[in-house]
Amino acid sequence: MRIVVGCLLVALALAARGAQAQVPAQEQGADAASAATPLELELSFEAREAQPGDEVLLVARLRDADGRARDAALTVEVDAGTVKGLLRVSQGVYTCRITAPTTLGARTSMVAFATAESAAASASLALRPGPARVIVVDVPEGLAAAGERHPLWISVTDANGNPVAEEPRLTAGRGSVSEPVPLGAGRWLAEYRAPRSAWAGEDVVRASAGAASASRALPLRAVPAVLTVSPRAGVILGGGGPALALGADAAAWLAGAPVPLALVAAVAWWGVREDGLAWAPRAGLDLRAERSALPLTLSLAARAALGARGTATLSLGGGAARVASSARLAGQPELTESAWAPAATAGLELAFRTRFGAPFGEVRGYWLGDPRLDTVRGAGWPLLLSAGVRFDAF
């Protein structure tokens, strides 16, 4: 009796287990025939390309050999980025969200892999950097305002630091910048030419690419000018003055000397006119006399700094002066004569440097030798008070 009951219990248990195994198969809509049919898997991205951090939809379709949609356990993986939200949309159709990686490096695409039973498939999605958001300009240290060329390194990246192949636009406030040359992904090289100036200051280089922009201040070390020119105007005292005087000089400065030294070639001109009476035995006659001097000198100059912007320049030299004289007596022909005479000069100049030149005031004394003219006798000691602007020519 016990044996019979035991056999009945085993038979009932086996029957119950067979019903539970068929329920999932019926819920999935599969039968024994379809389970034996080979499975086909198709994988595709809805988007053609993605930028770092973008979320794109991946669609998987499962079919049997007859093309009928079929469900199966599905696994999705990616070689970069993340996968989330694997959902069954309909019979044999599944979707999931793929988030592209934020850092691309040298990567230009990402690949998704899916497996279902014995079927496998893959899909590729092109990756490209986002729009330009950050631009960086690197420059060498210790730039000199000497008119020389210096390299600029420019990098353009998106918001996640990925290089962007968008050519930057470059400008400089005082110097000039060449067209950038690509060095690689998001990297460029340009040449910056500094202005030549004895004024210590800075230049600003501006770079932009897309919505990204940056400004870089470039400190410039002052470089003393090799050649300066100085026009001037003033008044001459002595020798019949005061009278208008004009002049100019060009100075060649010795670079690298402990004390700035220069050789200065200068020219000046002034003219004096006198009207009076010449007494004759019977009456006075109108007399008009005009005298002019054109000294040409070569001097040695030394300059010293006065604070951050001021300079004092002392010069001493000599040369020759063209002295001309004309006299006219009423009713008589005009008497004109000229001659060269030796000349010596010494001067003290005080200047204040600005970005556009150095305004200065100068006191200069001359010694003009005897020209031995009938109308001009003896040496002269004129004093020139002048003001002007010194410009850096090179």
PDB file of N, CA, C and O in Angstrom, residues 28 39 62 70-75 92 94 115-117:
ATOM      1  N   GLN A  28       6.120  34.181 -23.875  1.00  0.00           N
ATOM      2  CA  GLN A  28       7.002  34.772 -24.873  1.00  0.00           C
ATOM      3  C   GLN A  28       6.516  34.522 -26.294  1.00  0.00           C
ATOM      4  O   GLN A  28       7.094  35.034 -27.239  1.00  0.00           O
ATOM      5  N   LEU A  39      18.266  32.281 -35.023  1.00  0.00           N
ATOM      6  CA  LEU A  39      17.833  33.634 -34.729  1.00  0.00           C
ATOM      7  C   LEU A  39      18.706  34.640 -35.477  1.00  0.00           C
ATOM      8  O   LEU A  39      19.911  34.464 -35.578  1.00  0.00           O
ATOM      9  N   LEU A  62      15.007  41.335 -33.489  1.00  0.00           N
ATOM     10  CA  LEU A  62      15.232  39.896 -33.519  1.00  0.00           C
ATOM     11  C   LEU A  62      14.209  39.240 -34.436  1.00  0.00           C
ATOM     12  O   LEU A  62      13.009  39.512 -34.339  1.00  0.00           O
ATOM     13  N   ARG A  70      10.742  37.839 -33.053  1.00  0.00           N
ATOM     14  CA  ARG A  70      10.831  36.854 -31.983  1.00  0.00           C
ATOM     15  C   ARG A  70      11.575  37.458 -30.802  1.00  0.00           C
ATOM     16  O   ARG A  70      12.534  38.221 -30.980  1.00  0.00           O
ATOM     17  N   ASP A  71      11.136  37.170 -29.627  1.00  0.00           N
ATOM     18  CA  ASP A  71      11.794  37.636 -28.410  1.00  0.00           C
ATOM     19  C   ASP A  71      12.878  36.664 -27.980  1.00  0.00           C
ATOM     20  O   ASP A  71      12.799  35.461 -28.256  1.00  0.00           O
ATOM     21  N   ALA A  72      13.882  37.221 -27.294  1.00  0.00           N
ATOM     22  CA  ALA A  72      14.945  36.405 -26.708  1.00  0.00           C
ATOM     23  C   ALA A  72      15.698  37.268 -25.709  1.00  0.00           C
ATOM     24  O   ALA A  72      15.585  38.496 -25.710  1.00  0.00           O
ATOM     25  N   ALA A  73      16.430  36.601 -24.845  1.00  0.00           N
ATOM     26  CA  ALA A  73      17.253  37.338 -23.889  1.00  0.00           C
ATOM     27  C   ALA A  73      18.342  38.088 -24.639  1.00  0.00           C
ATOM     28  O   ALA A  73      19.083  37.511 -25.438  1.00  0.00           O
ATOM     29  N   LEU A  74      18.435  39.417 -24.402  1.00  0.00           N
ATOM     30  CA  LEU A  74      19.335  40.290 -25.169  1.00  0.00           C
ATOM     31  C   LEU A  74      20.348  40.943 -24.237  1.00  0.00           C
ATOM     32  O   LEU A  74      20.010  41.414 -23.156  1.00  0.00           O
ATOM     33  N   THR A  75      21.593  40.985 -24.697  1.00  0.00           N
ATOM     34  CA  THR A  75      22.670  41.647 -23.965  1.00  0.00           C
ATOM     35  C   THR A  75      23.331  42.681 -24.877  1.00  0.00           C
ATOM     36  O   THR A  75      23.659  42.367 -26.032  1.00  0.00           O
ATOM     37  N   GLY A  92      10.048  41.232 -30.541  1.00  0.00           N
ATOM     38  CA  GLY A  92      11.333  41.197 -31.220  1.00  0.00           C
ATOM     39  C   GLY A  92      12.022  42.538 -31.362  1.00  0.00           C
ATOM     40  O   GLY A  92      13.062  42.616 -32.020  1.00  0.00           O
ATOM     41  N   TYR A  94      13.760  45.841 -29.359  1.00  0.00           N
ATOM     42  CA  TYR A  94      14.288  46.325 -28.092  1.00  0.00           C
ATOM     43  C   TYR A  94      15.037  47.640 -28.338  1.00  0.00           C
ATOM     44  O   TYR A  94      15.620  47.843 -29.405  1.00  0.00           O
ATOM     45  N   THR A 115      24.133  40.504 -28.217  1.00  0.00           N
ATOM     46  CA  THR A 115      24.038  39.042 -28.376  1.00  0.00           C
ATOM     47  C   THR A 115      22.680  38.586 -27.884  1.00  0.00           C
ATOM     48  O   THR A 115      22.132  39.104 -26.903  1.00  0.00           O
ATOM     49  N   ALA A 116      22.118  37.609 -28.581  1.00  0.00           N
ATOM     50  CA  ALA A 116      20.851  36.979 -28.191  1.00  0.00           C
ATOM     51  C   ALA A 116      20.938  35.524 -28.627  1.00  0.00           C
ATOM     52  O   ALA A 116      20.997  35.237 -29.834  1.00  0.00           O
ATOM     53  N   GLU A 117      20.984  34.612 -27.638  1.00  0.00           N
ATOM     54  CA  GLU A 117      21.191  33.184 -27.917  1.00  0.00           C
ATOM     55  C   GLU A 117      22.464  33.024 -28.749  1.00  0.00           C
ATOM     56  O   GLU A 117      23.527  33.480 -28.360  1.00  0.00           O
TER      57      GLU A 117
END
